Structures are given as C-alpha cells and as structure tokens.
PDB file of C-alpha atoms in Angstrom:
ATOM      1  CA  MET A   1      20.503  28.789 108.400  1.00  0.00           C
ATOM      2  CA  TYR A   2      17.761  26.127 108.469  1.00  0.00           C
ATOM      3  CA  ASP A   3      14.115  26.718 107.659  1.00  0.00           C
ATOM      4  CA  PRO A   4      11.613  23.933 108.512  1.00  0.00           C
ATOM      5  CA  THR A   5       9.092  25.074 105.919  1.00  0.00           C
ATOM      6  CA  VAL A   6      11.653  24.989 103.110  1.00  0.00           C
ATOM      7  CA  ALA A   7      12.812  21.585 104.329  1.00  0.00           C
ATOM      8  CA  ARG A   8       9.278  20.197 104.360  1.00  0.00           C
ATOM      9  CA  LEU A   9       8.573  21.431 100.839  1.00  0.00           C
ATOM     10  CA  THR A  10      11.873  20.010  99.595  1.00  0.00           C
ATOM     11  CA  TYR A  11      11.257  16.607 101.173  1.00  0.00           C
ATOM     12  CA  ARG A  12       7.809  16.563  99.601  1.00  0.00           C
ATOM     13  CA  ALA A  13       9.299  17.350  96.181  1.00  0.00           C
ATOM     14  CA  LEU A  14      12.058  14.751  96.444  1.00  0.00           C
ATOM     15  CA  LEU A  15       9.918  11.988  97.894  1.00  0.00           C
ATOM     16  CA  GLY A  16       6.959  12.425  95.600  1.00  0.00           C
ATOM     17  CA  ARG A  17       5.593   9.272  94.029  1.00  0.00           C
ATOM     18  CA  ARG A  18       7.543   9.374  90.749  1.00  0.00           C
ATOM     19  CA  ARG A  19      10.884  10.535  92.150  1.00  0.00           C
ATOM     20  CA  ALA A  20      10.723   8.179  95.138  1.00  0.00           C
ATOM     21  CA  ALA A  21      10.153   5.249  92.785  1.00  0.00           C
ATOM     22  CA  ILE A  22      13.356   6.158  90.942  1.00  0.00           C
ATOM     23  CA  LEU A  23      15.247   6.514  94.217  1.00  0.00           C
ATOM     24  CA  PHE A  24      14.236   3.003  95.311  1.00  0.00           C
ATOM     25  CA  VAL A  25      15.290   1.269  92.085  1.00  0.00           C
ATOM     26  CA  LEU A  26      19.083   1.457  92.472  1.00  0.00           C
ATOM     27  CA  PRO A  27      19.213   0.386  96.156  1.00  0.00           C
ATOM     28  CA  ALA A  28      16.887  -2.515  95.324  1.00  0.00           C
ATOM     29  CA  LEU A  29      19.164  -3.577  92.469  1.00  0.00           C
ATOM     30  CA  LEU A  30      22.194  -3.425  94.752  1.00  0.00           C
ATOM     31  CA  LEU A  31      20.551  -5.608  97.388  1.00  0.00           C
ATOM     32  CA  LEU A  32      19.360  -8.107  94.789  1.00  0.00           C
ATOM     33  CA  LEU A  33      22.842  -8.218  93.274  1.00  0.00           C
ATOM     34  CA  ALA A  34      24.415  -8.716  96.707  1.00  0.00           C
ATOM     35  CA  ALA A  35      22.026 -11.561  97.518  1.00  0.00           C
ATOM     36  CA  ALA A  36      22.684 -13.259  94.163  1.00  0.00           C
ATOM     37  CA  VAL A  37      26.460 -12.930  94.498  1.00  0.00           C
ATOM     38  CA  ARG A  38      26.414 -14.288  98.034  1.00  0.00           C
ATOM     39  CA  MET A  39      24.269 -17.222  96.925  1.00  0.00           C
ATOM     40  CA  PHE A  40      26.526 -18.211  94.051  1.00  0.00           C
ATOM     41  CA  ALA A  41      29.979 -17.084  95.200  1.00  0.00           C
ATOM     42  CA  GLY A  42      29.721 -17.327  98.963  1.00  0.00           C
ATOM     43  CA  ALA A  43      31.307 -14.894 101.403  1.00  0.00           C
ATOM     44  CA  ASP A  44      34.362 -13.568  99.583  1.00  0.00           C
ATOM     45  CA  ASP A  45      36.037 -10.357 100.719  1.00  0.00           C
ATOM     46  CA  GLN A  46      37.416  -9.379  97.326  1.00  0.00           C
ATOM     47  CA  VAL A  47      34.129 -10.050  95.564  1.00  0.00           C
ATOM     48  CA  ALA A  48      32.326  -7.946  98.178  1.00  0.00           C
ATOM     49  CA  ALA A  49      34.767  -5.084  97.621  1.00  0.00           C
ATOM     50  CA  ASN A  50      34.335  -5.351  93.856  1.00  0.00           C
ATOM     51  CA  VAL A  51      30.536  -5.241  94.056  1.00  0.00           C
ATOM     52  CA  LEU A  52      30.406  -2.340  96.509  1.00  0.00           C
ATOM     53  CA  GLY A  53      33.109  -0.386  94.714  1.00  0.00           C
ATOM     54  CA  GLY A  54      31.916  -1.116  91.197  1.00  0.00           C
ATOM     55  CA  PHE A  55      28.184  -0.655  91.667  1.00  0.00           C
ATOM     56  CA  ALA A  56      27.430   1.104  94.961  1.00  0.00           C
ATOM     57  CA  ILE A  57      30.133   3.791  94.961  1.00  0.00           C
ATOM     58  CA  ALA A  58      30.779   4.121  91.238  1.00  0.00           C
ATOM     59  CA  THR A  59      27.161   4.053  90.042  1.00  0.00           C
ATOM     60  CA  MET A  60      24.463   4.146  92.709  1.00  0.00           C
ATOM     61  CA  VAL A  61      25.743   6.952  94.947  1.00  0.00           C
ATOM     62  CA  PRO A  62      26.431   9.520  92.189  1.00  0.00           C
ATOM     63  CA  LEU A  63      23.135   8.778  90.415  1.00  0.00           C
ATOM     64  CA  ILE A  64      21.145   9.181  93.610  1.00  0.00           C
ATOM     65  CA  GLY A  65      23.152  12.343  94.254  1.00  0.00           C
ATOM     66  CA  VAL A  66      22.088  13.662  90.852  1.00  0.00           C
ATOM     67  CA  ILE A  67      18.431  12.909  91.555  1.00  0.00           C
ATOM     68  CA  ALA A  68      18.436  14.411  95.053  1.00  0.00           C
ATOM     69  CA  GLY A  69      20.785  17.336  94.430  1.00  0.00           C
ATOM     70  CA  THR A  70      19.227  18.626  91.243  1.00  0.00           C
ATOM     71  CA  GLY A  71      15.711  17.705  92.348  1.00  0.00           C
ATOM     72  CA  ALA A  72      15.996  19.785  95.504  1.00  0.00           C
ATOM     73  CA  ILE A  73      15.800  23.039  93.529  1.00  0.00           C
ATOM     74  CA  GLY A  74      15.984  22.484  89.771  1.00  0.00           C
ATOM     75  CA  PRO A  75      12.273  21.761  89.122  1.00  0.00           C
ATOM     76  CA  GLU A  76      11.234  24.837  91.132  1.00  0.00           C
ATOM     77  CA  ILE A  77      13.459  27.055  89.009  1.00  0.00           C
ATOM     78  CA  ASP A  78      12.332  25.402  85.767  1.00  0.00           C
ATOM     79  CA  ASP A  79       8.599  25.783  86.410  1.00  0.00           C
ATOM     80  CA  GLY A  80       8.913  29.210  88.043  1.00  0.00           C
ATOM     81  CA  SER A  81       7.472  28.136  91.400  1.00  0.00           C
ATOM     82  CA  ILE A  82      10.701  29.255  93.077  1.00  0.00           C
ATOM     83  CA  VAL A  83       9.367  32.825  92.961  1.00  0.00           C
ATOM     84  CA  TYR A  84       6.819  32.021  95.659  1.00  0.00           C
ATOM     85  CA  LEU A  85       9.560  30.754  97.935  1.00  0.00           C
ATOM     86  CA  LEU A  86      11.840  33.696  97.193  1.00  0.00           C
ATOM     87  CA  ALA A  87       9.003  36.077  98.028  1.00  0.00           C
ATOM     88  CA  LYS A  88       8.945  34.772 101.600  1.00  0.00           C
ATOM     89  CA  PRO A  89      11.011  36.502 104.311  1.00  0.00           C
ATOM     90  CA  VAL A  90      13.703  33.813 104.204  1.00  0.00           C
ATOM     91  CA  LYS A  91      17.303  34.587 103.337  1.00  0.00           C
ATOM     92  CA  ARG A  92      18.341  32.984 100.081  1.00  0.00           C
ATOM     93  CA  PRO A  93      21.514  31.373 101.478  1.00  0.00           C
ATOM     94  CA  THR A  94      19.234  29.829 104.130  1.00  0.00           C
ATOM     95  CA  ILE A  95      17.100  28.348 101.352  1.00  0.00           C
ATOM     96  CA  ILE A  96      20.170  26.811  99.727  1.00  0.00           C
ATOM     97  CA  PHE A  97      21.591  25.484 102.993  1.00  0.00           C
ATOM     98  CA  THR A  98      18.257  23.948 103.976  1.00  0.00           C
ATOM     99  CA  LYS A  99      17.829  22.312 100.591  1.00  0.00           C
ATOM    100  CA  LEU A 100      21.397  21.023 100.802  1.00  0.00           C
ATOM    101  CA  LEU A 101      20.720  19.371 104.160  1.00  0.00           C
ATOM    102  CA  VAL A 102      17.615  17.714 102.741  1.00  0.00           C
ATOM    103  CA  ALA A 103      19.471  16.528  99.634  1.00  0.00           C
ATOM    104  CA  ILE A 104      22.284  15.130 101.801  1.00  0.00           C
ATOM    105  CA  ALA A 105      19.831  13.313 104.063  1.00  0.00           C
ATOM    106  CA  VAL A 106      17.963  11.769 101.134  1.00  0.00           C
ATOM    107  CA  THR A 107      21.175  10.760  99.368  1.00  0.00           C
ATOM    108  CA  MET A 108      22.588   9.183 102.524  1.00  0.00           C
ATOM    109  CA  VAL A 109      19.435   7.205 103.270  1.00  0.00           C
ATOM    110  CA  PHE A 110      19.096   5.866  99.735  1.00  0.00           C
ATOM    111  CA  SER A 111      22.800   5.155  99.209  1.00  0.00           C
ATOM    112  CA  ALA A 112      24.730   4.634 102.463  1.00  0.00           C
ATOM    113  CA  LEU A 113      22.126   2.443 104.164  1.00  0.00           C
ATOM    114  CA  PRO A 114      21.744   0.059 101.183  1.00  0.00           C
ATOM    115  CA  THR A 115      25.540  -0.051 100.877  1.00  0.00           C
ATOM    116  CA  LEU A 116      25.826  -1.174 104.489  1.00  0.00           C
ATOM    117  CA  LEU A 117      23.113  -3.800 104.084  1.00  0.00           C
ATOM    118  CA  ALA A 118      24.655  -5.075 100.850  1.00  0.00           C
ATOM    119  CA  GLY A 119      28.065  -5.331 102.512  1.00  0.00           C
ATOM    120  CA  LEU A 120      26.613  -7.332 105.391  1.00  0.00           C
ATOM    121  CA  ILE A 121      24.884  -9.648 102.938  1.00  0.00           C
ATOM    122  CA  LEU A 122      28.033 -10.128 100.845  1.00  0.00           C
ATOM    123  CA  ASN A 123      30.545 -10.989 103.559  1.00  0.00           C
ATOM    124  CA  GLY A 124      29.201  -9.967 106.954  1.00  0.00           C
ATOM    125  CA  ASN A 125      31.546  -6.950 107.140  1.00  0.00           C
ATOM    126  CA  GLY A 126      34.668  -9.071 106.853  1.00  0.00           C
ATOM    127  CA  GLN A 127      37.800  -6.893 106.629  1.00  0.00           C
ATOM    128  CA  GLN A 128      35.528  -3.951 107.591  1.00  0.00           C
ATOM    129  CA  ILE A 129      34.485  -3.744 103.943  1.00  0.00           C
ATOM    130  CA  ALA A 130      30.821  -2.944 104.612  1.00  0.00           C
ATOM    131  CA  ILE A 131      31.694  -0.180 107.072  1.00  0.00           C
ATOM    132  CA  ALA A 132      34.425   1.246 104.822  1.00  0.00           C
ATOM    133  CA  TYR A 133      32.185   1.552 101.780  1.00  0.00           C
ATOM    134  CA  THR A 134      29.337   2.889 103.905  1.00  0.00           C
ATOM    135  CA  ILE A 135      31.613   5.679 105.130  1.00  0.00           C
ATOM    136  CA  ALA A 136      32.639   6.331 101.529  1.00  0.00           C
ATOM    137  CA  ALA A 137      28.965   6.585 100.560  1.00  0.00           C
ATOM    138  CA  LEU A 138      28.297   8.999 103.439  1.00  0.00           C
ATOM    139  CA  VAL A 139      31.102  11.424 102.604  1.00  0.00           C
ATOM    140  CA  ALA A 140      30.406  11.188  98.868  1.00  0.00           C
ATOM    141  CA  SER A 141      26.739  11.986  99.552  1.00  0.00           C
ATOM    142  CA  ILE A 142      27.713  15.339 101.043  1.00  0.00           C
ATOM    143  CA  ALA A 143      29.956  16.397  98.162  1.00  0.00           C
ATOM    144  CA  TYR A 144      27.628  15.102  95.435  1.00  0.00           C
ATOM    145  CA  SER A 145      24.609  16.826  96.994  1.00  0.00           C
ATOM    146  CA  ALA A 146      26.408  20.184  97.121  1.00  0.00           C
ATOM    147  CA  LEU A 147      27.795  19.827  93.599  1.00  0.00           C
ATOM    148  CA  PHE A 148      24.511  18.785  91.999  1.00  0.00           C
ATOM    149  CA  LEU A 149      22.491  21.319  93.982  1.00  0.00           C
ATOM    150  CA  LEU A 150      24.760  23.965  92.475  1.00  0.00           C
ATOM    151  CA  LEU A 151      24.120  22.542  89.004  1.00  0.00           C
ATOM    152  CA  GLY A 152      20.380  22.682  89.659  1.00  0.00           C
ATOM    153  CA  THR A 153      20.739  26.340  90.568  1.00  0.00           C
ATOM    154  CA  VAL A 154      22.804  27.477  87.590  1.00  0.00           C
ATOM    155  CA  SER A 155      21.556  25.310  84.715  1.00  0.00           C
ATOM    156  CA  ARG A 156      18.275  24.054  83.281  1.00  0.00           C
ATOM    157  CA  HIS A 157      20.202  21.010  82.057  1.00  0.00           C
ATOM    158  CA  ALA A 158      21.523  20.055  85.496  1.00  0.00           C
ATOM    159  CA  VAL A 159      20.406  16.426  85.297  1.00  0.00           C
ATOM    160  CA  VAL A 160      22.141  15.898  81.956  1.00  0.00           C
ATOM    161  CA  ILE A 161      25.329  17.593  83.165  1.00  0.00           C
ATOM    162  CA  GLY A 162      25.226  15.582  86.382  1.00  0.00           C
ATOM    163  CA  LEU A 163      24.822  12.321  84.495  1.00  0.00           C
ATOM    164  CA  VAL A 164      27.704  13.235  82.179  1.00  0.00           C
ATOM    165  CA  TYR A 165      29.923  13.914  85.187  1.00  0.00           C
ATOM    166  CA  ALA A 166      28.868  10.777  87.055  1.00  0.00           C
ATOM    167  CA  LEU A 167      28.820   8.307  84.171  1.00  0.00           C
ATOM    168  CA  VAL A 168      31.299   9.756  81.680  1.00  0.00           C
ATOM    169  CA  TRP A 169      33.870  11.682  83.696  1.00  0.00           C
ATOM    170  CA  GLU A 170      34.056   9.504  86.808  1.00  0.00           C
ATOM    171  CA  ALA A 171      33.193   6.099  85.352  1.00  0.00           C
ATOM    172  CA  LEU A 172      34.785   6.335  81.888  1.00  0.00           C
ATOM    173  CA  PHE A 173      37.585   8.906  82.029  1.00  0.00           C
ATOM    174  CA  GLY A 174      38.303   8.026  85.653  1.00  0.00           C
ATOM    175  CA  SER A 175      39.057   4.460  84.636  1.00  0.00           C
ATOM    176  CA  LEU A 176      41.110   5.371  81.557  1.00  0.00           C
ATOM    177  CA  VAL A 177      42.898   8.624  82.424  1.00  0.00           C
ATOM    178  CA  PRO A 178      44.885   8.556  85.689  1.00  0.00           C
ATOM    179  CA  GLY A 179      44.936  12.347  86.046  1.00  0.00           C
ATOM    180  CA  ALA A 180      41.138  12.540  85.856  1.00  0.00           C
ATOM    181  CA  ARG A 181      40.843  10.470  89.020  1.00  0.00           C
ATOM    182  CA  THR A 182      42.235  13.308  91.091  1.00  0.00           C
ATOM    183  CA  LEU A 183      39.150  15.359  90.204  1.00  0.00           C
ATOM    184  CA  SER A 184      36.721  12.609  91.175  1.00  0.00           C
ATOM    185  CA  VAL A 185      34.427  12.636  94.200  1.00  0.00           C
ATOM    186  CA  GLN A 186      34.432   8.864  93.948  1.00  0.00           C
ATOM    187  CA  GLN A 187      38.199   8.678  94.446  1.00  0.00           C
ATOM    188  CA  TRP A 188      38.087  11.178  97.309  1.00  0.00           C
ATOM    189  CA  SER A 189      35.511   9.079  99.140  1.00  0.00           C
ATOM    190  CA  LEU A 190      37.479   5.887  98.487  1.00  0.00           C
ATOM    191  CA  ALA A 191      40.513   7.518 100.103  1.00  0.00           C
ATOM    192  CA  VAL A 192      38.504   7.735 103.308  1.00  0.00           C
ATOM    193  CA  ALA A 193      37.309   4.139 102.986  1.00  0.00           C
ATOM    194  CA  GLU A 194      40.860   2.932 102.335  1.00  0.00           C
ATOM    195  CA  LYS A 195      41.865   3.881 105.887  1.00  0.00           C
ATOM    196  CA  VAL A 196      39.027   1.823 107.358  1.00  0.00           C
ATOM    197  CA  ALA A 197      39.048  -1.387 105.318  1.00  0.00           C
ATOM    198  CA  GLY A 198      41.536  -4.216 105.579  1.00  0.00           C
ATOM    199  CA  GLN A 199      44.849  -3.977 103.777  1.00  0.00           C
ATOM    200  CA  GLY A 200      44.399  -3.874 100.000  1.00  0.00           C
ATOM    201  CA  MET A 201      40.597  -4.165 100.075  1.00  0.00           C
ATOM    202  CA  VAL A 202      39.969  -0.546  99.016  1.00  0.00           C
ATOM    203  CA  THR A 203      42.324   1.571  96.939  1.00  0.00           C
ATOM    204  CA  SER A 204      42.285   5.214  95.874  1.00  0.00           C
ATOM    205  CA  ASP A 205      44.501   7.284  93.613  1.00  0.00           C
ATOM    206  CA  VAL A 206      44.193  10.244  95.989  1.00  0.00           C
ATOM    207  CA  GLY A 207      45.825  10.488  99.403  1.00  0.00           C
ATOM    208  CA  LEU A 208      43.611  10.978 102.436  1.00  0.00           C
ATOM    209  CA  PRO A 209      44.834  14.520 103.345  1.00  0.00           C
ATOM    210  CA  LEU A 210      44.242  15.814  99.807  1.00  0.00           C
ATOM    211  CA  ALA A 211      40.940  13.963  99.538  1.00  0.00           C
ATOM    212  CA  THR A 212      39.698  15.492 102.793  1.00  0.00           C
ATOM    213  CA  VAL A 213      40.640  18.994 101.669  1.00  0.00           C
ATOM    214  CA  LEU A 214      39.002  18.532  98.259  1.00  0.00           C
ATOM    215  CA  LEU A 215      35.789  17.094  99.730  1.00  0.00           C
ATOM    216  CA  ALA A 216      35.470  20.025 102.121  1.00  0.00           C
ATOM    217  CA  ALA A 217      36.457  22.607  99.497  1.00  0.00           C
ATOM    218  CA  VAL A 218      33.981  21.375  96.881  1.00  0.00           C
ATOM    219  CA  THR A 219      31.151  21.188  99.410  1.00  0.00           C
ATOM    220  CA  VAL A 220      31.757  24.664 100.827  1.00  0.00           C
ATOM    221  CA  ALA A 221      32.468  26.325  97.478  1.00  0.00           C
ATOM    222  CA  ALA A 222      29.457  24.759  95.729  1.00  0.00           C
ATOM    223  CA  THR A 223      27.127  25.695  98.589  1.00  0.00           C
ATOM    224  CA  TRP A 224      28.409  29.261  98.731  1.00  0.00           C
ATOM    225  CA  TYR A 225      28.191  29.796  94.983  1.00  0.00           C
ATOM    226  CA  ALA A 226      24.704  28.300  94.809  1.00  0.00           C
ATOM    227  CA  GLY A 227      23.650  30.798  97.471  1.00  0.00           C
ATOM    228  CA  GLN A 228      25.147  33.643  95.459  1.00  0.00           C
ATOM    229  CA  LYS A 229      23.388  32.528  92.266  1.00  0.00           C
ATOM    230  CA  LEU A 230      20.072  32.254  94.047  1.00  0.00           C
ATOM    231  CA  ARG A 231      20.628  35.669  95.593  1.00  0.00           C
ATOM    232  CA  ALA A 232      21.116  37.053  92.069  1.00  0.00           C
ATOM    233  CA  LEU A 233      17.714  35.827  90.909  1.00  0.00           C
ATOM    234  CA  LYS A 234      15.348  38.768  90.651  1.00  0.00           C
ATOM    235  CA  LEU A 235      11.633  38.725  91.233  1.00  0.00           C
ATOM    236  CA  ALA A 236       9.255  40.942  89.339  1.00  0.00           C
ATOM    237  CA  GLY A 237       9.246  44.339  91.036  1.00  0.00           C
ATOM    238  CA  GLU A 238      12.637  43.907  92.679  1.00  0.00           C
ATOM    239  CA  GLU A 239      15.264  46.515  92.051  1.00  0.00           C
TER     240      GLU A 239
END
C-alpha cells in the first residue's frame, strides 16, 4: 500500500520552491505572533489557548491541509502528468494511500510542530495547553489531508472548495451556527485536545466518542472514495 517512488515524487511536488514558501508563511506568522504576545502579555494560560485555538487550529492547520492535500494530486490531474504515473504497474489505491501519507506528514510538520513551539513560547505548556493543541493539530492533519486529497481527485477547483470549507464553513458558519460545528474537523480535533488540557482551557461542541468516530470515518471514507475515483480514470487505449 506504499510506493517509495510515488512518495518521492509527491514530496518533490509539495516541497518545491513556490509551494514550500507558502507552507512556511503561516507557521512563521504563528511563531512571530506567539513571541509578540508573550512579550507584551506575559505567560497567560487563557491568552495562550486563545492564540492557539484562534490562529493555529482554526486557520493555520486547515490552510496547510488544503495546500498539502490538494497539492499531493490535484496539479498532476490538472496538467495531465498523472497519466504517466497511472501507466506504471502500481495499483491506484496504492497511489492514493501513498500520497495521503505524504500529505499527512507534510501537514503535521508544518502545523503540529509550530503549534507546539508556539505553545511553549506562550506559556511553557502551562495547563498542558501546548501539548493539547499539538495533539489537536496532529489528528486534524490526518482528517484534513484525506478530505482535501479527495477534493483534489474529484475536482479541478479543489483549492477553492477547500478554502471555502476551511474559511467559510468552519470559521464563519462554525462560529455562528451551532449545528454546523458538529460537521467540523476543527471541533472534532478540539474534542481530543479538551481531554488533555487543563479544566476549561479547551472546549468543543462535540463529545470525544462522536469526534473520534467522525475523524476515523471521514479519513477512511475520503481515502477509499479517492481511490475509487482514481481507479475510474481511464488512460488512452484502456478499455
């Protein structure tokens, strides 16, 4: 289910000069924000939770997920270069699974690690806030990568759709419409973080059992369906 050649090509595509520059911007902003807040506000647990929840989990993680998830396969489908990969003796579900692992790894490195560092800068992991939000970033990275990889497989407008979901559905509707929060990867990941952080430091509108089931279901379903859609792509000469 894992092909090193596919992985190497995907890493090269995701970490190319232009895309890598974009990936570094948001983590750098988070660390600069954390340093500025610590300088002016000191070590405050609630402020640390607000910064990590409001910027890292609500903005940085989904945006990096969009870049890594859609970028793992979308450009290849758009420019037609996917046909060369599909012509190789590699099963198409293996291609999807390998690209998913790469997207997850990239999303985790560029989101979870900066979240941990920012949390340590903000309050030195007081109330386990840094660890809690890092765990939230890790589990969200998996679900976002699978969801946005699927979008990259089924739509030429995957980046736009991903941004609408991340910035409009989760950030806007999620803050205004209580029912929308149940269908939010952000809230599912916060449910995990809530069990780790100190009392009242992290809150989620979704219970941990439901959040765990939804995270697993979305990841598995998106990965499976992406494999089926890629399997349905036909090369010239195929019957």
